[in-house]
């Protein structure tokens, strides 16, 4: 399974998760832009979406303005953007095809059908009127493939590599969203408790599919520190940093059992998990939220690179 096969399932899962995360960011950018009063504020919101995805520099090389349709078409379908959602889903499908014999029919078919449907939807520029349909299809593809993996795959190294790819990508995405959006959305004193304040924080939670879960646990109270704690340290929420690292750990343990040995990535992950579990939200804010999240993102990248090197596969 090592080498080509591991590479295929790992990157298939990472690309699908990244595509879904980008779709969620576009959705939150669109809704937040609607709450901004001025054109400049709306443009700044779209600029922050590009910053979160790491595509601001690439976009700026092609475009000088940050209007909504121009930004979301760049992120979704721009031919000169190798990191577009269409390119990601096509890369996921290509990787799945390479390891076709290691996947069940359900996993391959949902990946392939999702790509075909999305390619049809993105054959023409996306407008605000059909943006919701496109974003819904991207999210559906990711959900269906994950469901097929969970429901039909053997719990072997193929499954473990797929899940590790998903949760490495998800942990990175949650940290980046919180890092970029937290200070963008910190309201002025006059906004605290207002309907606009609540809408903006609710929209942030929607970008990680966490609005309903957070509301259940916090009786609907939109507290910025509480939201940071929820997204970092709540082990019940499947997109929190703690949850993602726990899942990476369990699947890494599966690989160690499968191959009869640990690799360097196991120790890196063990150290990172221990640090995460002994950290409180007070410690994080004392250290600095931005600094903490940047450290976390760097450590996640280091773990991902170590996994690729230890198991001899690369993007």
PDB file of N, CA and C in Angstrom, residues 25-86:
ATOM      1  N   UNK A  25     -16.162  28.766   3.009  1.00  0.00           N
ATOM      2  CA  UNK A  25     -15.616  30.119   3.133  1.00  0.00           C
ATOM      3  C   UNK A  25     -16.280  31.084   2.154  1.00  0.00           C
ATOM      4  N   UNK A  26     -16.522  30.629   0.935  1.00  0.00           N
ATOM      5  CA  UNK A  26     -17.212  31.466  -0.043  1.00  0.00           C
ATOM      6  C   UNK A  26     -18.614  31.800   0.458  1.00  0.00           C
ATOM      7  N   UNK A  27     -19.281  30.821   1.024  1.00  0.00           N
ATOM      8  CA  UNK A  27     -20.634  31.020   1.538  1.00  0.00           C
ATOM      9  C   UNK A  27     -20.641  32.064   2.653  1.00  0.00           C
ATOM     10  N   UNK A  28     -19.698  31.936   3.590  1.00  0.00           N
ATOM     11  CA  UNK A  28     -19.660  32.909   4.689  1.00  0.00           C
ATOM     12  C   UNK A  28     -19.242  34.277   4.171  1.00  0.00           C
ATOM     13  N   UNK A  29     -18.326  34.325   3.200  1.00  0.00           N
ATOM     14  CA  UNK A  29     -17.930  35.606   2.620  1.00  0.00           C
ATOM     15  C   UNK A  29     -19.096  36.299   1.953  1.00  0.00           C
ATOM     16  N   UNK A  30     -19.894  35.539   1.231  1.00  0.00           N
ATOM     17  CA  UNK A  30     -21.059  36.094   0.537  1.00  0.00           C
ATOM     18  C   UNK A  30     -22.056  36.678   1.531  1.00  0.00           C
ATOM     19  N   UNK A  31     -22.351  35.923   2.604  1.00  0.00           N
ATOM     20  CA  UNK A  31     -23.343  36.396   3.563  1.00  0.00           C
ATOM     21  C   UNK A  31     -22.818  37.563   4.405  1.00  0.00           C
ATOM     22  N   UNK A  32     -21.528  37.537   4.745  1.00  0.00           N
ATOM     23  CA  UNK A  32     -20.982  38.656   5.503  1.00  0.00           C
ATOM     24  C   UNK A  32     -20.911  39.924   4.657  1.00  0.00           C
ATOM     25  N   UNK A  33     -20.600  39.753   3.367  1.00  0.00           N
ATOM     26  CA  UNK A  33     -20.542  40.921   2.486  1.00  0.00           C
ATOM     27  C   UNK A  33     -21.899  41.616   2.421  1.00  0.00           C
ATOM     28  N   UNK A  34     -22.974  40.831   2.536  1.00  0.00           N
ATOM     29  CA  UNK A  34     -24.314  41.415   2.500  1.00  0.00           C
ATOM     30  C   UNK A  34     -24.590  42.294   3.714  1.00  0.00           C
ATOM     31  N   UNK A  35     -23.879  42.032   4.834  1.00  0.00           N
ATOM     32  CA  UNK A  35     -24.083  42.838   6.046  1.00  0.00           C
ATOM     33  C   UNK A  35     -23.210  44.088   6.055  1.00  0.00           C
ATOM     34  N   UNK A  36     -22.277  44.184   5.123  1.00  0.00           N
ATOM     35  CA  UNK A  36     -21.377  45.345   5.082  1.00  0.00           C
ATOM     36  C   UNK A  36     -22.081  46.510   4.390  1.00  0.00           C
ATOM     37  N   UNK A  37     -21.932  47.695   4.954  1.00  0.00           N
ATOM     38  CA  UNK A  37     -22.656  48.843   4.420  1.00  0.00           C
ATOM     39  C   UNK A  37     -22.058  49.420   3.155  1.00  0.00           C
ATOM     40  N   UNK A  38     -20.747  49.440   3.043  1.00  0.00           N
ATOM     41  CA  UNK A  38     -20.104  50.105   1.914  1.00  0.00           C
ATOM     42  C   UNK A  38     -19.457  49.105   0.973  1.00  0.00           C
ATOM     43  N   UNK A  39     -19.214  49.546  -0.248  1.00  0.00           N
ATOM     44  CA  UNK A  39     -18.531  48.710  -1.242  1.00  0.00           C
ATOM     45  C   UNK A  39     -17.133  48.351  -0.752  1.00  0.00           C
ATOM     46  N   UNK A  40     -16.449  49.292  -0.118  1.00  0.00           N
ATOM     47  CA  UNK A  40     -15.102  49.027   0.371  1.00  0.00           C
ATOM     48  C   UNK A  40     -15.108  47.921   1.432  1.00  0.00           C
ATOM     49  N   UNK A  41     -16.104  47.956   2.327  1.00  0.00           N
ATOM     50  CA  UNK A  41     -16.204  46.931   3.365  1.00  0.00           C
ATOM     51  C   UNK A  41     -16.504  45.562   2.756  1.00  0.00           C
ATOM     52  N   UNK A  42     -17.341  45.551   1.741  1.00  0.00           N
ATOM     53  CA  UNK A  42     -17.648  44.293   1.063  1.00  0.00           C
ATOM     54  C   UNK A  42     -16.401  43.718   0.402  1.00  0.00           C
ATOM     55  N   UNK A  43     -15.644  44.596  -0.252  1.00  0.00           N
ATOM     56  CA  UNK A  43     -14.412  44.148  -0.899  1.00  0.00           C
ATOM     57  C   UNK A  43     -13.412  43.604   0.117  1.00  0.00           C
ATOM     58  N   UNK A  44     -13.354  44.231   1.289  1.00  0.00           N
ATOM     59  CA  UNK A  44     -12.444  43.764   2.337  1.00  0.00           C
ATOM     60  C   UNK A  44     -12.841  42.371   2.814  1.00  0.00           C
ATOM     61  N   UNK A  45     -14.130  42.100   2.873  1.00  0.00           N
ATOM     62  CA  UNK A  45     -14.596  40.772   3.280  1.00  0.00           C
ATOM     63  C   UNK A  45     -14.150  39.715   2.274  1.00  0.00           C
ATOM     64  N   UNK A  46     -14.304  40.031   0.974  1.00  0.00           N
ATOM     65  CA  UNK A  46     -13.863  39.071  -0.045  1.00  0.00           C
ATOM     66  C   UNK A  46     -12.346  38.911  -0.028  1.00  0.00           C
ATOM     67  N   UNK A  47     -11.642  39.988   0.274  1.00  0.00           N
ATOM     68  CA  UNK A  47     -10.186  39.915   0.379  1.00  0.00           C
ATOM     69  C   UNK A  47      -9.778  38.995   1.524  1.00  0.00           C
ATOM     70  N   UNK A  48     -10.537  39.018   2.624  1.00  0.00           N
ATOM     71  CA  UNK A  48     -10.223  38.152   3.761  1.00  0.00           C
ATOM     72  C   UNK A  48     -10.480  36.687   3.425  1.00  0.00           C
ATOM     73  N   UNK A  49     -11.459  36.422   2.560  1.00  0.00           N
ATOM     74  CA  UNK A  49     -11.701  35.041   2.110  1.00  0.00           C
ATOM     75  C   UNK A  49     -10.483  34.530   1.337  1.00  0.00           C
ATOM     76  N   UNK A  50      -9.957  35.363   0.450  1.00  0.00           N
ATOM     77  CA  UNK A  50      -8.758  34.990  -0.298  1.00  0.00           C
ATOM     78  C   UNK A  50      -7.563  34.787   0.621  1.00  0.00           C
ATOM     79  N   UNK A  51      -7.455  35.632   1.645  1.00  0.00           N
ATOM     80  CA  UNK A  51      -6.358  35.491   2.605  1.00  0.00           C
ATOM     81  C   UNK A  51      -6.453  34.167   3.346  1.00  0.00           C
ATOM     82  N   UNK A  52      -7.664  33.821   3.788  1.00  0.00           N
ATOM     83  CA  UNK A  52      -7.861  32.576   4.526  1.00  0.00           C
ATOM     84  C   UNK A  52      -7.498  31.362   3.687  1.00  0.00           C
ATOM     85  N   UNK A  53      -7.843  31.371   2.403  1.00  0.00           N
ATOM     86  CA  UNK A  53      -7.530  30.237   1.532  1.00  0.00           C
ATOM     87  C   UNK A  53      -6.084  30.250   1.050  1.00  0.00           C
ATOM     88  N   UNK A  54      -5.353  31.328   1.350  1.00  0.00           N
ATOM     89  CA  UNK A  54      -3.968  31.419   0.904  1.00  0.00           C
ATOM     90  C   UNK A  54      -3.821  31.761  -0.558  1.00  0.00           C
ATOM     91  N   UNK A  55      -4.859  32.376  -1.153  1.00  0.00           N
ATOM     92  CA  UNK A  55      -4.838  32.643  -2.583  1.00  0.00           C
ATOM     93  C   UNK A  55      -4.853  34.133  -2.923  1.00  0.00           C
ATOM     94  N   UNK A  56      -4.592  34.976  -1.944  1.00  0.00           N
ATOM     95  CA  UNK A  56      -4.629  36.422  -2.193  1.00  0.00           C
ATOM     96  C   UNK A  56      -3.576  36.837  -3.214  1.00  0.00           C
ATOM     97  N   UNK A  57      -2.358  36.343  -3.078  1.00  0.00           N
ATOM     98  CA  UNK A  57      -1.282  36.728  -3.992  1.00  0.00           C
ATOM     99  C   UNK A  57      -1.581  36.276  -5.417  1.00  0.00           C
ATOM    100  N   UNK A  58      -2.047  35.029  -5.568  1.00  0.00           N
ATOM    101  CA  UNK A  58      -2.363  34.517  -6.913  1.00  0.00           C
ATOM    102  C   UNK A  58      -3.496  35.311  -7.546  1.00  0.00           C
ATOM    103  N   UNK A  59      -4.500  35.667  -6.761  1.00  0.00           N
ATOM    104  CA  UNK A  59      -5.617  36.457  -7.272  1.00  0.00           C
ATOM    105  C   UNK A  59      -5.142  37.845  -7.705  1.00  0.00           C
ATOM    106  N   UNK A  60      -4.318  38.467  -6.874  1.00  0.00           N
ATOM    107  CA  UNK A  60      -3.862  39.834  -7.154  1.00  0.00           C
ATOM    108  C   UNK A  60      -3.018  39.920  -8.422  1.00  0.00           C
ATOM    109  N   UNK A  61      -2.413  38.820  -8.825  1.00  0.00           N
ATOM    110  CA  UNK A  61      -1.640  38.805 -10.063  1.00  0.00           C
ATOM    111  C   UNK A  61      -2.536  38.866 -11.297  1.00  0.00           C
ATOM    112  N   UNK A  62      -3.824  38.491 -11.123  1.00  0.00           N
ATOM    113  CA  UNK A  62      -4.757  38.455 -12.252  1.00  0.00           C
ATOM    114  C   UNK A  62      -5.802  39.565 -12.199  1.00  0.00           C
ATOM    115  N   UNK A  63      -6.145  40.023 -10.992  1.00  0.00           N
ATOM    116  CA  UNK A  63      -7.238  40.984 -10.834  1.00  0.00           C
ATOM    117  C   UNK A  63      -6.828  42.106  -9.885  1.00  0.00           C
ATOM    118  N   UNK A  64      -7.398  43.279 -10.112  1.00  0.00           N
ATOM    119  CA  UNK A  64      -7.079  44.437  -9.271  1.00  0.00           C
ATOM    120  C   UNK A  64      -8.215  44.812  -8.336  1.00  0.00           C
ATOM    121  N   UNK A  65      -9.419  44.263  -8.558  1.00  0.00           N
ATOM    122  CA  UNK A  65     -10.571  44.554  -7.712  1.00  0.00           C
ATOM    123  C   UNK A  65     -11.010  43.288  -6.978  1.00  0.00           C
ATOM    124  N   UNK A  66     -11.816  43.481  -5.919  1.00  0.00           N
ATOM    125  CA  UNK A  66     -12.223  42.354  -5.082  1.00  0.00           C
ATOM    126  C   UNK A  66     -13.748  42.247  -5.018  1.00  0.00           C
ATOM    127  N   UNK A  67     -14.385  42.326  -6.161  1.00  0.00           N
ATOM    128  CA  UNK A  67     -15.835  42.182  -6.199  1.00  0.00           C
ATOM    129  C   UNK A  67     -16.216  40.720  -5.987  1.00  0.00           C
ATOM    130  N   UNK A  68     -17.417  40.508  -5.424  1.00  0.00           N
ATOM    131  CA  UNK A  68     -17.859  39.162  -5.100  1.00  0.00           C
ATOM    132  C   UNK A  68     -17.798  38.172  -6.253  1.00  0.00           C
ATOM    133  N   UNK A  69     -18.485  38.440  -7.374  1.00  0.00           N
ATOM    134  CA  UNK A  69     -18.479  37.479  -8.483  1.00  0.00           C
ATOM    135  C   UNK A  69     -17.079  37.184  -9.019  1.00  0.00           C
ATOM    136  N   UNK A  70     -16.224  38.202  -9.048  1.00  0.00           N
ATOM    137  CA  UNK A  70     -14.870  37.981  -9.547  1.00  0.00           C
ATOM    138  C   UNK A  70     -14.081  37.071  -8.599  1.00  0.00           C
ATOM    139  N   UNK A  71     -14.246  37.288  -7.294  1.00  0.00           N
ATOM    140  CA  UNK A  71     -13.523  36.475  -6.315  1.00  0.00           C
ATOM    141  C   UNK A  71     -14.041  35.058  -6.304  1.00  0.00           C
ATOM    142  N   UNK A  72     -15.369  34.863  -6.212  1.00  0.00           N
ATOM    143  CA  UNK A  72     -15.838  33.480  -6.089  1.00  0.00           C
ATOM    144  C   UNK A  72     -15.696  32.695  -7.382  1.00  0.00           C
ATOM    145  N   UNK A  73     -15.698  33.361  -8.525  1.00  0.00           N
ATOM    146  CA  UNK A  73     -15.409  32.626  -9.764  1.00  0.00           C
ATOM    147  C   UNK A  73     -13.937  32.237  -9.838  1.00  0.00           C
ATOM    148  N   UNK A  74     -13.051  33.097  -9.335  1.00  0.00           N
ATOM    149  CA  UNK A  74     -11.632  32.744  -9.266  1.00  0.00           C
ATOM    150  C   UNK A  74     -11.430  31.520  -8.384  1.00  0.00           C
ATOM    151  N   UNK A  75     -12.080  31.501  -7.232  1.00  0.00           N
ATOM    152  CA  UNK A  75     -11.918  30.396  -6.299  1.00  0.00           C
ATOM    153  C   UNK A  75     -12.585  29.116  -6.782  1.00  0.00           C
ATOM    154  N   UNK A  76     -13.646  29.256  -7.551  1.00  0.00           N
ATOM    155  CA  UNK A  76     -14.406  28.082  -7.975  1.00  0.00           C
ATOM    156  C   UNK A  76     -13.936  27.494  -9.308  1.00  0.00           C
ATOM    157  N   UNK A  77     -13.616  28.346 -10.299  1.00  0.00           N
ATOM    158  CA  UNK A  77     -13.465  27.800 -11.652  1.00  0.00           C
ATOM    159  C   UNK A  77     -12.382  28.444 -12.516  1.00  0.00           C
ATOM    160  N   UNK A  78     -11.633  29.392 -12.005  1.00  0.00           N
ATOM    161  CA  UNK A  78     -10.634  30.095 -12.810  1.00  0.00           C
ATOM    162  C   UNK A  78      -9.628  29.108 -13.414  1.00  0.00           C
ATOM    163  N   UNK A  79      -9.514  29.127 -14.747  1.00  0.00           N
ATOM    164  CA  UNK A  79      -8.615  28.183 -15.426  1.00  0.00           C
ATOM    165  C   UNK A  79      -7.155  28.425 -15.062  1.00  0.00           C
ATOM    166  N   UNK A  80      -6.805  29.692 -14.788  1.00  0.00           N
ATOM    167  CA  UNK A  80      -5.426  30.021 -14.434  1.00  0.00           C
ATOM    168  C   UNK A  80      -5.156  29.874 -12.941  1.00  0.00           C
ATOM    169  N   UNK A  81      -6.116  29.286 -12.217  1.00  0.00           N
ATOM    170  CA  UNK A  81      -5.944  29.064 -10.782  1.00  0.00           C
ATOM    171  C   UNK A  81      -5.867  27.559 -10.493  1.00  0.00           C
ATOM    172  N   UNK A  82      -4.675  27.020 -10.296  1.00  0.00           N
ATOM    173  CA  UNK A  82      -4.541  25.582 -10.035  1.00  0.00           C
ATOM    174  C   UNK A  82      -5.119  25.166  -8.690  1.00  0.00           C
ATOM    175  N   UNK A  83      -5.474  26.147  -7.850  1.00  0.00           N
ATOM    176  CA  UNK A  83      -6.058  25.834  -6.546  1.00  0.00           C
ATOM    177  C   UNK A  83      -7.566  26.096  -6.521  1.00  0.00           C
ATOM    178  N   UNK A  84      -8.198  26.191  -7.701  1.00  0.00           N
ATOM    179  CA  UNK A  84      -9.648  26.372  -7.738  1.00  0.00           C
ATOM    180  C   UNK A  84     -10.353  25.118  -7.241  1.00  0.00           C
ATOM    181  N   UNK A  85     -11.591  25.265  -6.843  1.00  0.00           N
ATOM    182  CA  UNK A  85     -12.371  24.113  -6.373  1.00  0.00           C
ATOM    183  C   UNK A  85     -12.497  23.071  -7.481  1.00  0.00           C
ATOM    184  N   UNK A  86     -12.734  23.519  -8.709  1.00  0.00           N
ATOM    185  CA  UNK A  86     -12.851  22.570  -9.816  1.00  0.00           C
ATOM    186  C   UNK A  86     -11.563  21.771  -9.984  1.00  0.00           C
TER     187      UNK A  86
END
